[in-house]
Amino acid sequence: IATQLEGHQATVESQAQAVAKAEGEVKAAEAELAATLNAQIEAENTWVDADSAVRDLKVAIGSFGETGEQLDSELMASRTSLEKLQSLVGRFEGLRASTEVQLMDAVAEVPKDVSAEVLAHKVEDMAAQPPADPPADVPADSVESEGHHAVSTESSAA
């Protein structure tokens, strides 16, 4: 029996060594599996990030037409506003020039012996009158119909 016992002892030791070796291989395989799973997760995250970037770019590209139309609309509105402003400035300059000419004509018509009081009254009368020839390029109604109010010579003279 002792011999059988020693034979079984030797078998148990060899099987224990085989189990220990197998457990080491299992641990190595589990570590390799964990590394592979981490690499897969990182690859999937990278793919999701890239896919999200592609979707964002597609959305941005899709909105270029709409954004372009909106910017074109804003540009046209700005140009129209600029044209109106330039027209109003031209009209104002024309009114100012015609008023200055009328005032100069009024001063030239006054005899030298007229007092300053009479001259001031004559200038006030001239300033209160509308200019003889308003500029033809901007109709007077167009300014007021768009919500803008032109400054009259009466309010500027007072």
CSV table of C-alpha atoms in Angstrom, one decimal:
chain,number,residue,atom,x,y,z
A,1,ILE,CA,0.0,0.0,0.0
A,2,ALA,CA,2.9,2.4,0.7
A,3,THR,CA,4.1,2.0,-2.8
A,4,GLN,CA,0.6,2.7,-4.2
A,5,LEU,CA,0.4,5.6,-1.8
A,6,GLU,CA,3.7,7.0,-3.0
A,7,GLY,CA,2.6,6.4,-6.7
A,8,HIS,CA,-0.6,8.4,-6.0
A,9,GLN,CA,1.4,11.1,-4.2
A,10,ALA,CA,3.6,11.5,-7.3
A,11,THR,CA,0.4,11.6,-9.5
A,12,VAL,CA,-1.1,14.2,-7.2
A,13,GLU,CA,2.0,16.3,-7.3
A,14,SER,CA,2.2,16.1,-11.1
A,15,GLN,CA,-1.5,17.0,-11.4
A,16,ALA,CA,-1.0,19.9,-8.9
A,17,GLN,CA,1.8,21.2,-11.0
A,18,ALA,CA,-0.3,20.8,-14.2
A,19,VAL,CA,-3.2,22.7,-12.4
A,20,ALA,CA,-0.8,25.5,-11.3
A,21,LYS,CA,0.5,25.7,-14.9
A,22,ALA,CA,-3.0,25.8,-16.3
A,23,GLU,CA,-4.1,28.5,-13.8
A,24,GLY,CA,-1.1,30.6,-14.9
A,25,GLU,CA,-2.1,30.1,-18.5
A,26,VAL,CA,-5.7,31.0,-17.7
A,27,LYS,CA,-4.6,34.2,-15.9
A,28,ALA,CA,-2.4,35.1,-19.0
A,29,ALA,CA,-5.4,34.4,-21.3
A,30,GLU,CA,-7.7,36.5,-19.1
A,31,ALA,CA,-5.2,39.4,-19.2
A,32,GLU,CA,-4.9,39.1,-22.9
A,33,LEU,CA,-8.7,39.0,-23.2
A,34,ALA,CA,-9.0,42.1,-21.0
A,35,ALA,CA,-6.4,43.9,-23.2
A,36,THR,CA,-8.3,42.9,-26.3
A,37,LEU,CA,-11.6,44.0,-24.9
A,38,ASN,CA,-10.1,47.4,-23.9
A,39,ALA,CA,-8.7,47.8,-27.4
A,40,GLN,CA,-12.1,47.0,-28.9
A,41,ILE,CA,-13.8,49.5,-26.6
A,42,GLU,CA,-11.3,52.2,-27.6
A,43,ALA,CA,-11.7,51.3,-31.3
A,44,GLU,CA,-15.5,51.6,-30.9
A,45,ASN,CA,-15.2,54.9,-29.1
A,46,THR,CA,-12.9,56.2,-31.8
A,47,TRP,CA,-15.4,55.0,-34.4
A,48,VAL,CA,-18.3,56.7,-32.6
A,49,ASP,CA,-16.3,60.0,-32.4
A,50,ALA,CA,-15.5,59.8,-36.1
A,51,ASP,CA,-19.2,59.0,-36.9
A,52,SER,CA,-20.4,61.9,-34.8
A,53,ALA,CA,-17.9,64.2,-36.6
A,54,VAL,CA,-19.2,63.0,-40.0
A,55,ARG,CA,-22.8,63.7,-38.9
A,56,ASP,CA,-21.9,67.1,-37.6
A,57,LEU,CA,-20.1,67.9,-40.9
A,58,LYS,CA,-23.1,66.7,-42.9
A,59,VAL,CA,-25.5,68.9,-40.8
A,60,ALA,CA,-23.1,71.9,-41.3
A,61,ILE,CA,-22.9,71.3,-45.0
A,62,GLY,CA,-26.7,70.9,-45.2
A,63,SER,CA,-27.1,74.3,-43.5
A,64,PHE,CA,-24.7,76.1,-45.8
A,65,GLY,CA,-27.4,76.8,-48.3
A,66,GLU,CA,-29.8,78.2,-45.7
A,67,THR,CA,-27.1,80.2,-44.0
A,68,GLY,CA,-26.0,81.6,-47.4
A,69,GLU,CA,-29.5,82.6,-48.3
A,70,GLN,CA,-29.9,84.3,-44.9
A,71,LEU,CA,-26.6,86.2,-45.3
A,72,ASP,CA,-27.6,87.2,-48.9
A,73,SER,CA,-30.9,88.5,-47.5
A,74,GLU,CA,-29.1,90.5,-44.8
A,75,LEU,CA,-26.7,91.8,-47.4
A,76,MET,CA,-29.5,93.0,-49.7
A,77,ALA,CA,-31.3,94.6,-46.8
A,78,SER,CA,-28.1,96.4,-45.8
A,79,ARG,CA,-27.6,97.6,-49.4
A,80,THR,CA,-31.2,98.8,-49.6
A,81,SER,CA,-30.8,100.7,-46.4
A,82,LEU,CA,-27.5,102.2,-47.6
A,83,GLU,CA,-29.1,103.3,-50.8
A,84,LYS,CA,-32.0,104.9,-48.9
A,85,LEU,CA,-29.5,106.7,-46.6
A,86,GLN,CA,-27.5,107.9,-49.6
A,87,SER,CA,-30.7,109.1,-51.2
A,88,LEU,CA,-31.7,111.0,-48.0
A,89,VAL,CA,-28.3,112.5,-47.7
A,90,GLY,CA,-28.5,113.7,-51.3
A,91,ARG,CA,-31.9,115.2,-50.8
A,92,PHE,CA,-30.7,116.9,-47.6
A,93,GLU,CA,-27.7,118.3,-49.4
A,94,GLY,CA,-30.0,119.5,-52.2
A,95,LEU,CA,-32.4,121.2,-49.7
A,96,ARG,CA,-29.5,122.7,-47.8
A,97,ALA,CA,-27.9,124.1,-51.0
A,98,SER,CA,-31.2,125.5,-52.3
A,99,THR,CA,-31.8,127.1,-48.9
A,100,GLU,CA,-28.4,128.7,-48.8
A,101,VAL,CA,-28.9,130.0,-52.3
A,102,GLN,CA,-32.2,131.5,-51.3
A,103,LEU,CA,-30.7,133.1,-48.2
A,104,MET,CA,-27.8,134.5,-50.2
A,105,ASP,CA,-30.3,135.9,-52.8
A,106,ALA,CA,-32.3,137.5,-50.0
A,107,VAL,CA,-29.2,139.1,-48.5
A,108,ALA,CA,-28.2,140.4,-51.9
A,109,GLU,CA,-31.6,141.9,-52.5
A,110,VAL,CA,-31.7,143.9,-49.3
A,111,PRO,CA,-30.6,147.6,-49.7
A,112,LYS,CA,-27.7,148.7,-47.6
A,113,ASP,CA,-29.8,151.2,-45.6
A,114,VAL,CA,-32.2,148.5,-44.3
A,115,SER,CA,-31.9,147.8,-40.6
A,116,ALA,CA,-30.7,144.5,-39.2
A,117,GLU,CA,-34.2,143.8,-37.8
A,118,VAL,CA,-35.8,144.0,-41.2
A,119,LEU,CA,-33.0,141.8,-42.6
A,120,ALA,CA,-33.6,139.1,-39.9
A,121,HIS,CA,-37.3,139.2,-40.7
A,122,LYS,CA,-36.6,138.6,-44.4
A,123,VAL,CA,-34.2,135.7,-43.7
A,124,GLU,CA,-36.8,134.1,-41.4
A,125,ASP,CA,-39.4,134.4,-44.1
A,126,MET,CA,-37.1,132.8,-46.7
A,127,ALA,CA,-36.2,129.9,-44.3
A,128,ALA,CA,-39.8,129.2,-43.6
A,129,GLN,CA,-40.6,128.7,-47.4
A,130,PRO,CA,-39.9,125.4,-49.1
A,131,PRO,CA,-37.1,125.3,-51.6
A,132,ALA,CA,-38.1,126.4,-55.1
A,133,ASP,CA,-36.9,123.2,-56.8
A,134,PRO,CA,-36.8,120.1,-54.7
A,135,PRO,CA,-34.5,117.3,-56.0
A,136,ALA,CA,-36.3,115.1,-58.5
A,137,ASP,CA,-34.5,111.9,-57.7
A,138,VAL,CA,-36.3,111.2,-54.4
A,139,PRO,CA,-40.0,111.7,-54.1
A,140,ALA,CA,-41.0,113.4,-50.8
A,141,ASP,CA,-43.6,110.7,-50.1
A,142,SER,CA,-41.2,107.8,-50.2
A,143,VAL,CA,-39.3,108.9,-47.1
A,144,GLU,CA,-42.4,109.4,-44.9
A,145,SER,CA,-44.1,106.2,-46.2
A,146,GLU,CA,-41.3,104.1,-44.9
A,147,GLY,CA,-41.5,105.4,-41.3
A,148,HIS,CA,-38.8,108.0,-41.7
A,149,HIS,CA,-39.5,111.7,-41.3
A,150,ALA,CA,-37.6,114.3,-43.2
A,151,VAL,CA,-36.5,117.5,-41.3
A,152,SER,CA,-38.4,120.4,-42.7
A,153,THR,CA,-36.8,123.8,-43.1
A,154,GLU,CA,-39.3,125.3,-40.6
A,155,SER,CA,-38.1,123.1,-37.8
A,156,SER,CA,-34.5,123.7,-38.6
A,157,ALA,CA,-35.0,127.5,-38.8
A,158,ALA,CA,-36.7,127.6,-35.4
